[in-house]
Amino acid sequence: MSDNSITSRLYPTRIDIPAEARVQIVVLLNQTLAATSDLKTQAKQAHWNVKGTDFYQLHLLFDELAGELEAYIDLVAERITALGGYAFGTARAAASNSILPEYALDVLDGKDHVTALADRYALYAKHLRDAIAKTDELDDLDTADLYTEISRTIDKRLWFLEAHLQVAEIKAENGNGKAGTTTTKTQKIPAGVK
């Protein structure tokens, strides 16, 4: 986020969160706003351009992902303004402030779109978990709760995306890419983890 006067300017509010904390929270929320907007447009990019045998189901899935993200854009922007901040909601602000890598414009195959979105959903999910911790540390449990709500859905959607890839990845790890092989491999859970 650019470091100009608008990023730290707060409007008057009666919210009892100290101004110093609200500035940090608003900056974090604006990073989330940028990433959420960027991820939404990347999901639409996949929705519009997917090709292949799984076209129809992926076309619908990618549109559903974008729709969910649109709702989160509004929630995040409204939380920024509720805290007395200024929401940076333009496409240019999203492009210049997103934590996500640029989406390749030559992707066509459904599996390649799923992989690209799974990579981005994983980065976004990490950002959300970091934001939960940070807003909790700043004693803004309402914003932490907002991040938690978004995080639950993003983790579920990452699961949906990864489910399209996991069998092929497991077979590749085992060297069993041949037709007719049924050996699969799962991650071992460390001792003491239940």
mmCIF file with all atom_site columns, C-alpha atoms in Angstrom:
data_model
loop_
_atom_site.group_PDB
_atom_site.id
_atom_site.type_symbol
_atom_site.label_atom_id
_atom_site.label_alt_id
_atom_site.label_comp_id
_atom_site.label_asym_id
_atom_site.label_entity_id
_atom_site.label_seq_id
_atom_site.pdbx_PDB_ins_code
_atom_site.Cartn_x
_atom_site.Cartn_y
_atom_site.Cartn_z
_atom_site.occupancy
_atom_site.B_iso_or_equiv
_atom_site.pdbx_formal_charge
_atom_site.auth_seq_id
_atom_site.auth_comp_id
_atom_site.auth_asym_id
_atom_site.auth_atom_id
_atom_site.pdbx_PDB_model_num
ATOM 1   C CA . MET A 1 1   ? 0.000   0.000   0.000   1.00 0.00 ? 1   MET A CA 1
ATOM 2   C CA . SER A 1 2   ? 1.444   3.364   -0.914  1.00 0.00 ? 2   SER A CA 1
ATOM 3   C CA . ASP A 1 3   ? 2.581   5.399   2.052   1.00 0.00 ? 3   ASP A CA 1
ATOM 4   C CA . ASN A 1 4   ? 0.759   8.677   1.465   1.00 0.00 ? 4   ASN A CA 1
ATOM 5   C CA . SER A 1 5   ? -1.480  10.687  3.738   1.00 0.00 ? 5   SER A CA 1
ATOM 6   C CA . ILE A 1 6   ? -4.666  8.921   2.692   1.00 0.00 ? 6   ILE A CA 1
ATOM 7   C CA . THR A 1 7   ? -3.462  5.516   3.946   1.00 0.00 ? 7   THR A CA 1
ATOM 8   C CA . SER A 1 8   ? -3.126  6.819   7.490   1.00 0.00 ? 8   SER A CA 1
ATOM 9   C CA . ARG A 1 9   ? -5.979  9.340   7.476   1.00 0.00 ? 9   ARG A CA 1
ATOM 10  C CA . LEU A 1 10  ? -8.902  8.396   9.661   1.00 0.00 ? 10  LEU A CA 1
ATOM 11  C CA . TYR A 1 11  ? -12.312 9.954   9.682   1.00 0.00 ? 11  TYR A CA 1
ATOM 12  C CA . PRO A 1 12  ? -13.857 10.786  13.058  1.00 0.00 ? 12  PRO A CA 1
ATOM 13  C CA . THR A 1 13  ? -15.614 7.840   14.668  1.00 0.00 ? 13  THR A CA 1
ATOM 14  C CA . ARG A 1 14  ? -16.859 6.840   18.087  1.00 0.00 ? 14  ARG A CA 1
ATOM 15  C CA . ILE A 1 15  ? -15.476 3.304   17.755  1.00 0.00 ? 15  ILE A CA 1
ATOM 16  C CA . ASP A 1 16  ? -13.419 2.596   20.849  1.00 0.00 ? 16  ASP A CA 1
ATOM 17  C CA . ILE A 1 17  ? -10.412 1.077   19.055  1.00 0.00 ? 17  ILE A CA 1
ATOM 18  C CA . PRO A 1 18  ? -7.410  3.404   19.440  1.00 0.00 ? 18  PRO A CA 1
ATOM 19  C CA . ALA A 1 19  ? -6.476  5.389   16.335  1.00 0.00 ? 19  ALA A CA 1
ATOM 20  C CA . GLU A 1 20  ? -2.962  3.887   16.228  1.00 0.00 ? 20  GLU A CA 1
ATOM 21  C CA . ALA A 1 21  ? -4.439  0.384   16.052  1.00 0.00 ? 21  ALA A CA 1
ATOM 22  C CA . ARG A 1 22  ? -7.096  1.420   13.531  1.00 0.00 ? 22  ARG A CA 1
ATOM 23  C CA . VAL A 1 23  ? -4.447  2.789   11.161  1.00 0.00 ? 23  VAL A CA 1
ATOM 24  C CA . GLN A 1 24  ? -2.651  -0.578  11.185  1.00 0.00 ? 24  GLN A CA 1
ATOM 25  C CA . ILE A 1 25  ? -5.909  -2.477  10.756  1.00 0.00 ? 25  ILE A CA 1
ATOM 26  C CA . VAL A 1 26  ? -7.057  -0.257  7.873   1.00 0.00 ? 26  VAL A CA 1
ATOM 27  C CA . VAL A 1 27  ? -3.736  -0.730  6.055   1.00 0.00 ? 27  VAL A CA 1
ATOM 28  C CA . LEU A 1 28  ? -4.068  -4.505  6.503   1.00 0.00 ? 28  LEU A CA 1
ATOM 29  C CA . LEU A 1 29  ? -7.697  -4.476  5.372   1.00 0.00 ? 29  LEU A CA 1
ATOM 30  C CA . ASN A 1 30  ? -6.743  -2.466  2.272   1.00 0.00 ? 30  ASN A CA 1
ATOM 31  C CA . GLN A 1 31  ? -4.124  -5.118  1.430   1.00 0.00 ? 31  GLN A CA 1
ATOM 32  C CA . THR A 1 32  ? -6.880  -7.696  1.798   1.00 0.00 ? 32  THR A CA 1
ATOM 33  C CA . LEU A 1 33  ? -9.223  -5.613  -0.337  1.00 0.00 ? 33  LEU A CA 1
ATOM 34  C CA . ALA A 1 34  ? -6.606  -5.463  -3.106  1.00 0.00 ? 34  ALA A CA 1
ATOM 35  C CA . ALA A 1 35  ? -5.892  -9.198  -2.942  1.00 0.00 ? 35  ALA A CA 1
ATOM 36  C CA . THR A 1 36  ? -9.585  -10.112 -2.823  1.00 0.00 ? 36  THR A CA 1
ATOM 37  C CA . SER A 1 37  ? -10.377 -7.926  -5.832  1.00 0.00 ? 37  SER A CA 1
ATOM 38  C CA . ASP A 1 38  ? -7.405  -9.340  -7.716  1.00 0.00 ? 38  ASP A CA 1
ATOM 39  C CA . LEU A 1 39  ? -8.341  -12.939 -6.888  1.00 0.00 ? 39  LEU A CA 1
ATOM 40  C CA . LYS A 1 40  ? -11.928 -12.292 -8.003  1.00 0.00 ? 40  LYS A CA 1
ATOM 41  C CA . THR A 1 41  ? -10.786 -11.013 -11.398 1.00 0.00 ? 41  THR A CA 1
ATOM 42  C CA . GLN A 1 42  ? -8.384  -13.941 -11.749 1.00 0.00 ? 42  GLN A CA 1
ATOM 43  C CA . ALA A 1 43  ? -11.234 -16.368 -11.064 1.00 0.00 ? 43  ALA A CA 1
ATOM 44  C CA . LYS A 1 44  ? -13.284 -14.557 -13.740 1.00 0.00 ? 44  LYS A CA 1
ATOM 45  C CA . GLN A 1 45  ? -10.321 -14.804 -16.129 1.00 0.00 ? 45  GLN A CA 1
ATOM 46  C CA . ALA A 1 46  ? -10.360 -18.567 -15.607 1.00 0.00 ? 46  ALA A CA 1
ATOM 47  C CA . HIS A 1 47  ? -14.174 -18.670 -15.906 1.00 0.00 ? 47  HIS A CA 1
ATOM 48  C CA . TRP A 1 48  ? -14.171 -16.894 -19.266 1.00 0.00 ? 48  TRP A CA 1
ATOM 49  C CA . ASN A 1 49  ? -11.231 -18.735 -20.810 1.00 0.00 ? 49  ASN A CA 1
ATOM 50  C CA . VAL A 1 50  ? -11.302 -22.318 -19.545 1.00 0.00 ? 50  VAL A CA 1
ATOM 51  C CA . LYS A 1 51  ? -11.242 -25.036 -22.230 1.00 0.00 ? 51  LYS A CA 1
ATOM 52  C CA . GLY A 1 52  ? -11.132 -28.824 -22.127 1.00 0.00 ? 52  GLY A CA 1
ATOM 53  C CA . THR A 1 53  ? -13.174 -31.849 -21.202 1.00 0.00 ? 53  THR A CA 1
ATOM 54  C CA . ASP A 1 54  ? -14.138 -30.438 -17.791 1.00 0.00 ? 54  ASP A CA 1
ATOM 55  C CA . PHE A 1 55  ? -15.145 -27.085 -19.285 1.00 0.00 ? 55  PHE A CA 1
ATOM 56  C CA . TYR A 1 56  ? -18.702 -26.933 -17.989 1.00 0.00 ? 56  TYR A CA 1
ATOM 57  C CA . GLN A 1 57  ? -18.078 -27.879 -14.354 1.00 0.00 ? 57  GLN A CA 1
ATOM 58  C CA . LEU A 1 58  ? -14.994 -25.631 -14.139 1.00 0.00 ? 58  LEU A CA 1
ATOM 59  C CA . HIS A 1 59  ? -16.774 -22.754 -15.862 1.00 0.00 ? 59  HIS A CA 1
ATOM 60  C CA . LEU A 1 60  ? -19.471 -22.929 -13.174 1.00 0.00 ? 60  LEU A CA 1
ATOM 61  C CA . LEU A 1 61  ? -16.998 -23.438 -10.311 1.00 0.00 ? 61  LEU A CA 1
ATOM 62  C CA . PHE A 1 62  ? -14.845 -20.463 -11.315 1.00 0.00 ? 62  PHE A CA 1
ATOM 63  C CA . ASP A 1 63  ? -17.918 -18.230 -11.568 1.00 0.00 ? 63  ASP A CA 1
ATOM 64  C CA . GLU A 1 64  ? -19.072 -19.354 -8.124  1.00 0.00 ? 64  GLU A CA 1
ATOM 65  C CA . LEU A 1 65  ? -15.620 -18.579 -6.701  1.00 0.00 ? 65  LEU A CA 1
ATOM 66  C CA . ALA A 1 66  ? -15.706 -15.083 -8.196  1.00 0.00 ? 66  ALA A CA 1
ATOM 67  C CA . GLY A 1 67  ? -19.198 -14.467 -6.787  1.00 0.00 ? 67  GLY A CA 1
ATOM 68  C CA . GLU A 1 68  ? -18.121 -15.389 -3.274  1.00 0.00 ? 68  GLU A CA 1
ATOM 69  C CA . LEU A 1 69  ? -15.108 -13.120 -3.513  1.00 0.00 ? 69  LEU A CA 1
ATOM 70  C CA . GLU A 1 70  ? -17.317 -10.237 -4.684  1.00 0.00 ? 70  GLU A CA 1
ATOM 71  C CA . ALA A 1 71  ? -19.276 -10.495 -1.432  1.00 0.00 ? 71  ALA A CA 1
ATOM 72  C CA . TYR A 1 72  ? -16.037 -10.430 0.579   1.00 0.00 ? 72  TYR A CA 1
ATOM 73  C CA . ILE A 1 73  ? -14.837 -7.342  -1.282  1.00 0.00 ? 73  ILE A CA 1
ATOM 74  C CA . ASP A 1 74  ? -17.857 -5.477  0.004   1.00 0.00 ? 74  ASP A CA 1
ATOM 75  C CA . LEU A 1 75  ? -17.478 -6.786  3.569   1.00 0.00 ? 75  LEU A CA 1
ATOM 76  C CA . VAL A 1 76  ? -13.806 -5.805  3.728   1.00 0.00 ? 76  VAL A CA 1
ATOM 77  C CA . ALA A 1 77  ? -14.365 -2.349  2.212   1.00 0.00 ? 77  ALA A CA 1
ATOM 78  C CA . GLU A 1 78  ? -17.238 -1.642  4.587   1.00 0.00 ? 78  GLU A CA 1
ATOM 79  C CA . ARG A 1 79  ? -15.118 -2.728  7.575   1.00 0.00 ? 79  ARG A CA 1
ATOM 80  C CA . ILE A 1 80  ? -12.418 -0.278  6.463   1.00 0.00 ? 80  ILE A CA 1
ATOM 81  C CA . THR A 1 81  ? -14.871 2.592   6.369   1.00 0.00 ? 81  THR A CA 1
ATOM 82  C CA . ALA A 1 82  ? -16.564 1.506   9.626   1.00 0.00 ? 82  ALA A CA 1
ATOM 83  C CA . LEU A 1 83  ? -13.170 1.896   11.303  1.00 0.00 ? 83  LEU A CA 1
ATOM 84  C CA . GLY A 1 84  ? -12.925 5.422   9.907   1.00 0.00 ? 84  GLY A CA 1
ATOM 85  C CA . GLY A 1 85  ? -10.547 4.479   7.095   1.00 0.00 ? 85  GLY A CA 1
ATOM 86  C CA . TYR A 1 86  ? -10.564 5.034   3.355   1.00 0.00 ? 86  TYR A CA 1
ATOM 87  C CA . ALA A 1 87  ? -11.130 1.951   1.148   1.00 0.00 ? 87  ALA A CA 1
ATOM 88  C CA . PHE A 1 88  ? -8.913  1.652   -1.925  1.00 0.00 ? 88  PHE A CA 1
ATOM 89  C CA . GLY A 1 89  ? -11.323 -0.223  -4.170  1.00 0.00 ? 89  GLY A CA 1
ATOM 90  C CA . THR A 1 90  ? -10.349 0.577   -7.755  1.00 0.00 ? 90  THR A CA 1
ATOM 91  C CA . ALA A 1 91  ? -8.959  -1.980  -10.189 1.00 0.00 ? 91  ALA A CA 1
ATOM 92  C CA . ARG A 1 92  ? -5.715  -0.018  -10.371 1.00 0.00 ? 92  ARG A CA 1
ATOM 93  C CA . ALA A 1 93  ? -5.378  -0.012  -6.579  1.00 0.00 ? 93  ALA A CA 1
ATOM 94  C CA . ALA A 1 94  ? -5.949  -3.766  -6.545  1.00 0.00 ? 94  ALA A CA 1
ATOM 95  C CA . ALA A 1 95  ? -3.398  -4.346  -9.296  1.00 0.00 ? 95  ALA A CA 1
ATOM 96  C CA . SER A 1 96  ? -0.716  -2.266  -7.643  1.00 0.00 ? 96  SER A CA 1
ATOM 97  C CA . ASN A 1 97  ? -1.278  -3.511  -4.078  1.00 0.00 ? 97  ASN A CA 1
ATOM 98  C CA . SER A 1 98  ? -2.192  -7.180  -4.434  1.00 0.00 ? 98  SER A CA 1
ATOM 99  C CA . ILE A 1 99  ? -0.043  -9.840  -2.794  1.00 0.00 ? 99  ILE A CA 1
ATOM 100 C CA . LEU A 1 100 ? -0.924  -12.246 -5.618  1.00 0.00 ? 100 LEU A CA 1
ATOM 101 C CA . PRO A 1 101 ? 1.161   -12.895 -8.728  1.00 0.00 ? 101 PRO A CA 1
ATOM 102 C CA . GLU A 1 102 ? -0.149  -11.841 -12.136 1.00 0.00 ? 102 GLU A CA 1
ATOM 103 C CA . TYR A 1 103 ? -2.386  -14.396 -13.829 1.00 0.00 ? 103 TYR A CA 1
ATOM 104 C CA . ALA A 1 104 ? -0.944  -15.772 -17.073 1.00 0.00 ? 104 ALA A CA 1
ATOM 105 C CA . LEU A 1 105 ? -3.148  -14.657 -19.953 1.00 0.00 ? 105 LEU A CA 1
ATOM 106 C CA . ASP A 1 106 ? -2.335  -17.646 -22.164 1.00 0.00 ? 106 ASP A CA 1
ATOM 107 C CA . VAL A 1 107 ? -3.779  -20.340 -19.861 1.00 0.00 ? 107 VAL A CA 1
ATOM 108 C CA . LEU A 1 108 ? -6.542  -22.375 -21.524 1.00 0.00 ? 108 LEU A CA 1
ATOM 109 C CA . ASP A 1 109 ? -6.521  -25.935 -20.161 1.00 0.00 ? 109 ASP A CA 1
ATOM 110 C CA . GLY A 1 110 ? -8.842  -26.549 -17.229 1.00 0.00 ? 110 GLY A CA 1
ATOM 111 C CA . LYS A 1 111 ? -6.163  -28.241 -15.100 1.00 0.00 ? 111 LYS A CA 1
ATOM 112 C CA . ASP A 1 112 ? -3.792  -25.314 -15.643 1.00 0.00 ? 112 ASP A CA 1
ATOM 113 C CA . HIS A 1 113 ? -6.486  -22.859 -14.514 1.00 0.00 ? 113 HIS A CA 1
ATOM 114 C CA . VAL A 1 114 ? -7.212  -24.995 -11.445 1.00 0.00 ? 114 VAL A CA 1
ATOM 115 C CA . THR A 1 115 ? -3.500  -25.092 -10.596 1.00 0.00 ? 115 THR A CA 1
ATOM 116 C CA . ALA A 1 116 ? -3.103  -21.338 -11.031 1.00 0.00 ? 116 ALA A CA 1
ATOM 117 C CA . LEU A 1 117 ? -6.127  -20.605 -8.841  1.00 0.00 ? 117 LEU A CA 1
ATOM 118 C CA . ALA A 1 118 ? -5.092  -23.157 -6.187  1.00 0.00 ? 118 ALA A CA 1
ATOM 119 C CA . ASP A 1 119 ? -1.684  -21.474 -5.960  1.00 0.00 ? 119 ASP A CA 1
ATOM 120 C CA . ARG A 1 120 ? -3.339  -18.089 -5.482  1.00 0.00 ? 120 ARG A CA 1
ATOM 121 C CA . TYR A 1 121 ? -5.958  -19.347 -3.034  1.00 0.00 ? 121 TYR A CA 1
ATOM 122 C CA . ALA A 1 122 ? -3.146  -20.809 -0.902  1.00 0.00 ? 122 ALA A CA 1
ATOM 123 C CA . LEU A 1 123 ? -1.338  -17.433 -0.791  1.00 0.00 ? 123 LEU A CA 1
ATOM 124 C CA . TYR A 1 124 ? -4.583  -15.645 -0.020  1.00 0.00 ? 124 TYR A CA 1
ATOM 125 C CA . ALA A 1 125 ? -5.448  -18.153 2.742   1.00 0.00 ? 125 ALA A CA 1
ATOM 126 C CA . LYS A 1 126 ? -2.061  -17.558 4.384   1.00 0.00 ? 126 LYS A CA 1
ATOM 127 C CA . HIS A 1 127 ? -2.630  -13.793 4.216   1.00 0.00 ? 127 HIS A CA 1
ATOM 128 C CA . LEU A 1 128 ? -6.002  -14.246 5.928   1.00 0.00 ? 128 LEU A CA 1
ATOM 129 C CA . ARG A 1 129 ? -4.550  -16.350 8.750   1.00 0.00 ? 129 ARG A CA 1
ATOM 130 C CA . ASP A 1 130 ? -1.779  -13.799 9.287   1.00 0.00 ? 130 ASP A CA 1
ATOM 131 C CA . ALA A 1 131 ? -4.441  -11.066 9.362   1.00 0.00 ? 131 ALA A CA 1
ATOM 132 C CA . ILE A 1 132 ? -6.474  -12.996 11.953  1.00 0.00 ? 132 ILE A CA 1
ATOM 133 C CA . ALA A 1 133 ? -3.423  -13.093 14.220  1.00 0.00 ? 133 ALA A CA 1
ATOM 134 C CA . LYS A 1 134 ? -2.552  -9.434  13.639  1.00 0.00 ? 134 LYS A CA 1
ATOM 135 C CA . THR A 1 135 ? -6.055  -8.061  14.242  1.00 0.00 ? 135 THR A CA 1
ATOM 136 C CA . ASP A 1 136 ? -6.397  -10.264 17.327  1.00 0.00 ? 136 ASP A CA 1
ATOM 137 C CA . GLU A 1 137 ? -3.089  -8.839  18.580  1.00 0.00 ? 137 GLU A CA 1
ATOM 138 C CA . LEU A 1 138 ? -4.480  -5.322  18.005  1.00 0.00 ? 138 LEU A CA 1
ATOM 139 C CA . ASP A 1 139 ? -7.606  -6.221  20.062  1.00 0.00 ? 139 ASP A CA 1
ATOM 140 C CA . ASP A 1 140 ? -9.990  -5.881  17.116  1.00 0.00 ? 140 ASP A CA 1
ATOM 141 C CA . LEU A 1 141 ? -11.904 -9.106  17.526  1.00 0.00 ? 141 LEU A CA 1
ATOM 142 C CA . ASP A 1 142 ? -14.615 -8.006  15.096  1.00 0.00 ? 142 ASP A CA 1
ATOM 143 C CA . THR A 1 143 ? -12.116 -7.708  12.241  1.00 0.00 ? 143 THR A CA 1
ATOM 144 C CA . ALA A 1 144 ? -10.445 -10.956 13.350  1.00 0.00 ? 144 ALA A CA 1
ATOM 145 C CA . ASP A 1 145 ? -13.895 -12.580 13.174  1.00 0.00 ? 145 ASP A CA 1
ATOM 146 C CA . LEU A 1 146 ? -14.445 -11.166 9.679   1.00 0.00 ? 146 LEU A CA 1
ATOM 147 C CA . TYR A 1 147 ? -11.103 -12.623 8.591   1.00 0.00 ? 147 TYR A CA 1
ATOM 148 C CA . THR A 1 148 ? -12.011 -15.951 10.198  1.00 0.00 ? 148 THR A CA 1
ATOM 149 C CA . GLU A 1 149 ? -15.305 -16.056 8.293   1.00 0.00 ? 149 GLU A CA 1
ATOM 150 C CA . ILE A 1 150 ? -13.524 -15.440 4.996   1.00 0.00 ? 150 ILE A CA 1
ATOM 151 C CA . SER A 1 151 ? -10.737 -17.881 5.856   1.00 0.00 ? 151 SER A CA 1
ATOM 152 C CA . ARG A 1 152 ? -13.149 -20.779 6.425   1.00 0.00 ? 152 ARG A CA 1
ATOM 153 C CA . THR A 1 153 ? -14.650 -20.354 2.964   1.00 0.00 ? 153 THR A CA 1
ATOM 154 C CA . ILE A 1 154 ? -11.286 -19.854 1.264   1.00 0.00 ? 154 ILE A CA 1
ATOM 155 C CA . ASP A 1 155 ? -9.894  -23.040 2.843   1.00 0.00 ? 155 ASP A CA 1
ATOM 156 C CA . LYS A 1 156 ? -12.959 -24.931 1.647   1.00 0.00 ? 156 LYS A CA 1
ATOM 157 C CA . ARG A 1 157 ? -12.565 -23.562 -1.871  1.00 0.00 ? 157 ARG A CA 1
ATOM 158 C CA . LEU A 1 158 ? -8.851  -24.402 -1.867  1.00 0.00 ? 158 LEU A CA 1
ATOM 159 C CA . TRP A 1 159 ? -9.885  -27.945 -0.988  1.00 0.00 ? 159 TRP A CA 1
ATOM 160 C CA . PHE A 1 160 ? -12.300 -27.971 -3.953  1.00 0.00 ? 160 PHE A CA 1
ATOM 161 C CA . LEU A 1 161 ? -9.551  -26.774 -6.301  1.00 0.00 ? 161 LEU A CA 1
ATOM 162 C CA . GLU A 1 162 ? -6.925  -29.168 -4.954  1.00 0.00 ? 162 GLU A CA 1
ATOM 163 C CA . ALA A 1 163 ? -9.309  -32.121 -5.229  1.00 0.00 ? 163 ALA A CA 1
ATOM 164 C CA . HIS A 1 164 ? -9.134  -31.692 -9.014  1.00 0.00 ? 164 HIS A CA 1
ATOM 165 C CA . LEU A 1 165 ? -5.353  -32.066 -8.883  1.00 0.00 ? 165 LEU A CA 1
ATOM 166 C CA . GLN A 1 166 ? -4.526  -34.485 -6.084  1.00 0.00 ? 166 GLN A CA 1
ATOM 167 C CA . VAL A 1 167 ? -4.823  -37.875 -7.810  1.00 0.00 ? 167 VAL A CA 1
ATOM 168 C CA . ALA A 1 168 ? -2.593  -36.760 -10.680 1.00 0.00 ? 168 ALA A CA 1
ATOM 169 C CA . GLU A 1 169 ? -0.080  -35.268 -8.224  1.00 0.00 ? 169 GLU A CA 1
ATOM 170 C CA . ILE A 1 170 ? -0.041  -38.430 -6.094  1.00 0.00 ? 170 ILE A CA 1
ATOM 171 C CA . LYS A 1 171 ? 0.456   -40.645 -9.144  1.00 0.00 ? 171 LYS A CA 1
ATOM 172 C CA . ALA A 1 172 ? 3.265   -38.417 -10.369 1.00 0.00 ? 172 ALA A CA 1
ATOM 173 C CA . GLU A 1 173 ? 4.974   -38.577 -6.951  1.00 0.00 ? 173 GLU A CA 1
ATOM 174 C CA . ASN A 1 174 ? 4.751   -42.376 -6.997  1.00 0.00 ? 174 ASN A CA 1
ATOM 175 C CA . GLY A 1 175 ? 5.878   -42.660 -10.607 1.00 0.00 ? 175 GLY A CA 1
ATOM 176 C CA . ASN A 1 176 ? 2.576   -44.355 -11.399 1.00 0.00 ? 176 ASN A CA 1
ATOM 177 C CA . GLY A 1 177 ? 1.328   -42.189 -14.201 1.00 0.00 ? 177 GLY A CA 1
ATOM 178 C CA . LYS A 1 178 ? 0.454   -45.316 -16.200 1.00 0.00 ? 178 LYS A CA 1
ATOM 179 C CA . ALA A 1 179 ? -3.126  -46.253 -16.919 1.00 0.00 ? 179 ALA A CA 1
ATOM 180 C CA . GLY A 1 180 ? -4.488  -49.035 -14.755 1.00 0.00 ? 180 GLY A CA 1
ATOM 181 C CA . THR A 1 181 ? -2.290  -48.408 -11.726 1.00 0.00 ? 181 THR A CA 1
ATOM 182 C CA . THR A 1 182 ? -4.109  -47.816 -8.480  1.00 0.00 ? 182 THR A CA 1
ATOM 183 C CA . THR A 1 183 ? -1.338  -47.136 -5.973  1.00 0.00 ? 183 THR A CA 1
ATOM 184 C CA . THR A 1 184 ? -1.820  -43.873 -4.140  1.00 0.00 ? 184 THR A CA 1
ATOM 185 C CA . LYS A 1 185 ? 0.193   -42.064 -1.514  1.00 0.00 ? 185 LYS A CA 1
ATOM 186 C CA . THR A 1 186 ? -0.935  -39.770 1.256   1.00 0.00 ? 186 THR A CA 1
ATOM 187 C CA . GLN A 1 187 ? 1.009   -37.451 3.541   1.00 0.00 ? 187 GLN A CA 1
ATOM 188 C CA . LYS A 1 188 ? 2.214   -38.982 6.778   1.00 0.00 ? 188 LYS A CA 1
ATOM 189 C CA . ILE A 1 189 ? 0.952   -37.233 9.880   1.00 0.00 ? 189 ILE A CA 1
ATOM 190 C CA . PRO A 1 190 ? 3.753   -36.470 12.369  1.00 0.00 ? 190 PRO A CA 1
ATOM 191 C CA . ALA A 1 191 ? 3.724   -38.403 15.639  1.00 0.00 ? 191 ALA A CA 1
ATOM 192 C CA . GLY A 1 192 ? 1.662   -36.703 18.322  1.00 0.00 ? 192 GLY A CA 1
ATOM 193 C CA . VAL A 1 193 ? -0.649  -34.933 15.845  1.00 0.00 ? 193 VAL A CA 1
ATOM 194 C CA . LYS A 1 194 ? -4.230  -36.145 15.918  1.00 0.00 ? 194 LYS A CA 1
#
